[in-house]
Amino acid sequence: MTAGARTWLVTGSSAGLGRAIVTELLARGETVAATARNPDALSDLRPSPPSLLWTAQLDVTDPERIRQVVDDAVDALGHIDVVVSNAGYGLFGAAEEATRDQVERQIQTNLTGPIHLAQAVLPHLRARGHGRIIQISSIAGQGAAPGMAVYCATKRGVEGFFESLAAEVKSFGIGVTIVEPGSVRTSFFDRGKEVTAALPAYAGTPVAALRDRVEDGRVSCRGDLAKMAGAIVDAATRPTAPLRLALGSDAYRLIRHGLTARLAELEEQKHIALSTDTSYA
């Protein structure tokens, strides 16, 4: 993407990584359309000039509202160059424990919300012949963990969708980056989390151990929020968009271990894979 001031749209801006990204952008003199379920949480941000910040209420589970906010942001600011799809939350607990409503809400927020956002912004980016979509995923998009099955499902889905999207829109001059942060102290483990009702059958299992750490606030977080926000903004302004961006030493370690293990398992099964071809292939 060319140098110079850009206009950004950031969802989930009230706290955590979204808030840190908005703060970083304003410090760099960029124009930001910041959305949140409660935009009043952004009232203490007072950029100079004030025109650098435009805010709107947005719940990403509402597809019609997504389109309206995107169109309103373009009308107010003239255009959008970079979209940071950050809104999301964590659901902790065993897959069996999650209620139907919890599953649906997690999927609507973490997976279908980003899909609808991409659909809403793409016509505007295509019309300009350039742009970036930054989708916040997680190390859970590359490696699963007990006690986070539904959350991991949404992040795996996000990665598949945006990897495919990247290939679809490259010819339009639009880059796509999937960000995979490791652990970082945000509201994700505090007010931003949801925990399932525990079933006695899972007592003493890894699910229960994770639940205890999350509920007690004993989750170890290595990442520096401001540094991650800076790295995301830097990546979005590179001439070529990286498809994936891992942030944090734990993300690097866990993703590398997972990919290495999967590759080793694939090689062990090579003879089976080849043996199932048709004889005339």
Coordinates of C-alpha atoms in Angstrom, one line a residue:
M1 CA 0.0 0.0 0.0
T2 CA 1.3 3.5 -0.8
A3 CA 2.6 5.7 1.9
G4 CA 0.7 8.6 3.3
A5 CA -2.3 9.1 5.6
R6 CA -5.0 6.4 5.3
T7 CA -8.5 5.9 6.5
W8 CA -9.1 2.9 8.7
L9 CA -12.3 1.1 9.9
V10 CA -11.8 -0.8 13.1
T11 CA -14.4 -3.0 14.8
G12 CA -14.4 -4.0 18.4
S13 CA -12.7 -0.8 19.3
S14 CA -13.8 -0.3 22.9
A15 CA -11.1 -2.3 24.6
G16 CA -8.2 -4.7 24.2
L17 CA -6.5 -5.0 20.9
G18 CA -9.0 -3.0 19.0
R19 CA -8.6 0.0 21.4
A20 CA -4.8 -0.4 21.2
I21 CA -4.9 -0.3 17.4
V22 CA -7.1 2.8 17.3
T23 CA -4.8 4.5 19.8
E24 CA -1.8 3.6 17.7
L25 CA -3.4 4.9 14.5
L26 CA -4.4 8.2 16.0
A27 CA -0.9 8.7 17.4
R28 CA 0.4 8.3 13.8
G29 CA -2.1 10.9 12.5
E30 CA -4.3 8.4 10.7
T31 CA -8.1 8.8 10.2
V32 CA -10.1 6.1 12.0
A33 CA -13.7 5.0 11.9
A34 CA -14.0 3.1 15.2
T35 CA -17.0 1.0 15.9
A36 CA -18.1 -0.8 19.1
R37 CA -21.2 -2.1 20.8
N38 CA -20.7 0.8 23.2
P39 CA -19.0 3.7 21.4
D40 CA -19.2 5.8 24.5
A41 CA -16.1 3.8 25.7
L42 CA -14.1 5.8 23.1
S43 CA -15.2 9.2 24.4
D44 CA -11.9 9.8 26.2
L45 CA -10.0 9.6 22.9
R46 CA -9.5 13.2 21.8
P47 CA -7.3 13.3 18.7
S48 CA -6.1 16.6 17.2
P49 CA -7.8 17.4 15.0
P50 CA -11.1 15.8 16.2
S51 CA -11.9 14.9 12.6
L52 CA -9.4 12.1 12.7
L53 CA -11.9 10.0 14.8
W54 CA -15.4 8.9 13.6
T55 CA -17.3 6.5 15.8
A56 CA -20.4 4.4 15.5
Q57 CA -22.4 1.8 17.4
L58 CA -22.0 -1.7 15.8
D59 CA -22.9 -5.2 16.9
V60 CA -21.3 -7.4 14.3
T61 CA -24.0 -10.1 14.7
D62 CA -26.3 -7.7 12.8
P63 CA -25.5 -7.9 9.0
E64 CA -27.8 -5.0 8.0
R65 CA -26.2 -2.8 10.6
I66 CA -22.8 -3.7 9.3
R67 CA -23.6 -2.5 5.8
Q68 CA -25.2 0.7 7.1
V69 CA -22.2 1.5 9.3
V70 CA -19.7 0.8 6.5
D71 CA -21.7 3.0 4.1
D72 CA -22.0 5.8 6.7
A73 CA -18.3 5.7 7.4
V74 CA -17.6 6.1 3.6
D75 CA -20.1 8.9 3.4
A76 CA -18.6 10.7 6.4
L77 CA -14.9 10.2 5.6
G78 CA -14.8 9.9 1.9
H79 CA -13.3 6.4 1.6
I80 CA -11.9 3.5 3.5
D81 CA -8.4 2.1 2.9
V82 CA -7.9 -0.5 5.6
V83 CA -10.4 -2.6 7.5
V84 CA -9.4 -4.2 10.8
S85 CA -12.0 -6.8 11.7
N86 CA -11.3 -7.3 15.4
A87 CA -14.7 -7.8 17.1
G88 CA -14.9 -11.1 18.9
Y89 CA -14.8 -12.9 22.3
G90 CA -13.9 -16.2 23.8
L91 CA -16.2 -19.0 24.9
F92 CA -14.6 -21.3 27.4
G93 CA -15.8 -24.8 28.4
A94 CA -16.2 -28.3 26.9
A95 CA -18.0 -28.6 23.6
E96 CA -20.6 -30.7 25.3
E97 CA -21.4 -28.0 27.8
A98 CA -22.0 -25.2 25.3
T99 CA -25.7 -24.4 24.9
R100 CA -27.3 -23.8 21.5
D101 CA -27.5 -20.1 22.2
Q102 CA -23.8 -19.9 23.2
V103 CA -22.7 -21.8 20.0
E104 CA -24.8 -19.6 17.8
R105 CA -23.7 -16.3 19.4
Q106 CA -20.0 -17.4 19.2
I107 CA -20.3 -18.2 15.5
Q108 CA -22.3 -15.1 14.7
T109 CA -19.8 -12.8 16.4
N110 CA -16.5 -14.5 15.5
L111 CA -17.2 -16.0 12.1
T112 CA -20.2 -14.8 10.3
G113 CA -19.7 -11.2 11.5
P114 CA -16.3 -10.9 9.8
I115 CA -17.7 -12.5 6.7
H116 CA -20.5 -10.0 6.5
L117 CA -18.1 -7.2 7.2
A118 CA -15.8 -8.3 4.3
Q119 CA -18.8 -8.4 2.0
A120 CA -19.9 -4.9 3.0
V121 CA -16.5 -3.3 2.5
L122 CA -15.3 -5.1 -0.7
P123 CA -17.4 -3.0 -3.1
H124 CA -15.8 0.2 -1.7
L125 CA -12.3 -1.2 -1.8
R126 CA -12.7 -2.5 -5.4
A127 CA -14.0 0.8 -6.5
R128 CA -10.7 2.4 -5.3
G129 CA -8.6 -0.3 -6.8
H130 CA -6.7 -1.0 -3.6
G131 CA -7.1 -1.6 0.1
R132 CA -6.4 -4.0 2.9
I133 CA -8.5 -6.3 5.1
I134 CA -6.9 -7.2 8.4
Q135 CA -8.7 -10.1 10.1
I136 CA -7.8 -10.8 13.7
S137 CA -7.7 -14.5 14.3
S138 CA -5.7 -16.3 17.0
I139 CA -3.2 -19.1 17.6
A140 CA -6.5 -21.1 18.0
G141 CA -6.8 -20.7 14.2
Q142 CA -3.8 -23.0 13.8
G143 CA -3.9 -25.2 16.9
A144 CA -6.8 -26.4 19.0
A145 CA -7.0 -26.6 22.8
P146 CA -9.3 -28.5 25.2
G147 CA -12.0 -26.2 26.7
M148 CA -12.1 -23.9 23.6
A149 CA -13.7 -26.1 20.9
V150 CA -16.4 -23.7 19.7
Y151 CA -14.0 -20.8 19.8
C152 CA -11.4 -22.8 17.9
A153 CA -14.0 -23.7 15.3
T154 CA -14.8 -20.0 14.6
K155 CA -11.1 -19.2 14.2
R156 CA -10.4 -22.1 11.9
G157 CA -13.4 -21.0 9.9
V158 CA -12.1 -17.4 9.8
E159 CA -8.7 -18.6 8.5
G160 CA -10.3 -20.7 5.8
F161 CA -12.6 -17.9 4.6
F162 CA -10.0 -15.1 4.5
E163 CA -7.3 -17.3 2.9
S164 CA -9.7 -18.0 0.1
L165 CA -10.8 -14.4 0.0
A166 CA -7.2 -13.3 -0.3
A167 CA -6.9 -15.2 -3.6
E168 CA -10.2 -13.9 -4.9
V169 CA -9.4 -10.2 -4.4
K170 CA -5.7 -10.0 -5.1
S171 CA -6.3 -9.0 -8.8
F172 CA -8.3 -6.0 -7.5
G173 CA -5.3 -4.7 -5.6
I174 CA -6.7 -5.7 -2.3
G175 CA -4.5 -7.5 0.3
V176 CA -5.7 -9.7 3.1
T177 CA -3.8 -10.5 6.3
I178 CA -4.8 -13.0 9.0
V179 CA -3.3 -12.0 12.4
E180 CA -2.6 -14.8 14.8
P181 CA -1.8 -13.2 18.2
G182 CA -0.6 -15.3 21.2
S183 CA -1.7 -14.6 24.7
V184 CA -2.0 -10.9 25.7
R185 CA -3.7 -9.3 28.6
T186 CA -7.0 -7.9 27.4
S187 CA -10.7 -8.2 28.3
F188 CA -10.6 -11.5 26.4
F189 CA -10.0 -13.3 29.7
D190 CA -12.0 -10.8 31.8
R191 CA -15.3 -9.2 30.9
G192 CA -15.0 -10.2 27.3
K193 CA -15.2 -14.0 28.1
E194 CA -18.1 -16.4 28.5
V195 CA -17.9 -19.6 30.4
T196 CA -20.1 -22.6 30.0
A197 CA -21.9 -24.3 32.9
A198 CA -19.7 -27.1 34.1
L199 CA -20.7 -30.7 33.8
P200 CA -19.5 -33.0 36.6
A201 CA -18.2 -35.5 34.0
Y202 CA -15.4 -33.0 33.1
A203 CA -14.1 -32.5 36.6
G204 CA -10.4 -33.2 36.8
T205 CA -9.9 -33.0 33.0
P206 CA -7.9 -30.4 31.0
V207 CA -11.2 -28.6 30.4
A208 CA -11.7 -28.1 34.1
A209 CA -8.1 -26.9 34.5
L210 CA -8.5 -24.3 31.9
R211 CA -11.8 -23.2 33.3
D212 CA -10.2 -22.7 36.7
R213 CA -7.4 -20.6 35.3
V214 CA -9.7 -18.4 33.3
E215 CA -12.2 -17.9 36.1
D216 CA -9.4 -17.1 38.6
G217 CA -7.5 -14.8 36.2
R218 CA -4.4 -17.1 36.3
V219 CA -3.9 -17.2 32.5
S220 CA -0.3 -16.3 31.7
C221 CA 0.0 -13.7 29.0
R222 CA 3.3 -13.0 27.3
G223 CA 2.2 -10.4 24.7
D224 CA 2.6 -6.7 24.9
L225 CA -0.6 -5.0 23.7
A226 CA 0.9 -1.8 22.4
K227 CA 3.7 -3.7 20.5
M228 CA 1.1 -6.0 18.9
A229 CA -1.0 -3.1 17.8
G230 CA 2.1 -1.4 16.3
A231 CA 3.1 -4.6 14.5
I232 CA -0.4 -4.9 13.0
V233 CA -0.4 -1.3 11.7
D234 CA 3.1 -1.7 10.3
A235 CA 2.0 -4.9 8.5
A236 CA -1.0 -3.1 7.0
T237 CA 1.2 -0.4 5.5
R238 CA 3.8 -2.7 3.8
P239 CA 3.8 -2.7 0.0
T240 CA 2.7 -6.3 0.0
A241 CA 0.3 -7.8 2.5
P242 CA 1.5 -10.9 4.4
L243 CA -1.1 -13.6 4.4
R244 CA -0.5 -14.4 8.0
L245 CA 1.1 -12.5 10.9
A246 CA 2.0 -14.4 14.1
L247 CA 2.4 -12.2 17.1
G248 CA 4.1 -13.3 20.4
S249 CA 6.7 -15.9 21.2
D250 CA 4.0 -18.3 22.3
A251 CA 2.2 -18.0 19.0
Y252 CA 5.4 -18.6 17.1
R253 CA 6.2 -21.7 19.2
L254 CA 2.8 -23.3 19.2
I255 CA 2.1 -22.6 15.5
R256 CA 5.5 -24.0 14.5
H257 CA 5.0 -27.1 16.7
G258 CA 1.6 -27.7 15.2
L259 CA 2.7 -27.3 11.6
T260 CA 5.7 -29.5 12.1
A261 CA 3.6 -32.3 13.8
R262 CA 1.0 -32.1 11.0
L263 CA 3.7 -32.4 8.3
A264 CA 5.3 -35.4 10.0
E265 CA 1.9 -37.1 10.3
L266 CA 1.2 -36.4 6.7
E267 CA 4.5 -37.9 5.6
E268 CA 3.7 -41.0 7.6
Q269 CA 0.5 -41.4 5.7
K270 CA 1.9 -40.7 2.2
H271 CA 1.7 -44.3 1.1
I272 CA -2.0 -44.5 2.1
A273 CA -2.8 -41.3 0.3
L274 CA -1.1 -42.5 -2.9
S275 CA -2.7 -45.9 -2.7
T276 CA -6.2 -44.5 -3.0
D277 CA -5.8 -43.0 -6.5
T278 CA -7.6 -44.7 -9.4
S279 CA -5.4 -47.0 -11.4
Y280 CA -5.8 -44.9 -14.5
A281 CA -5.0 -41.5 -12.9

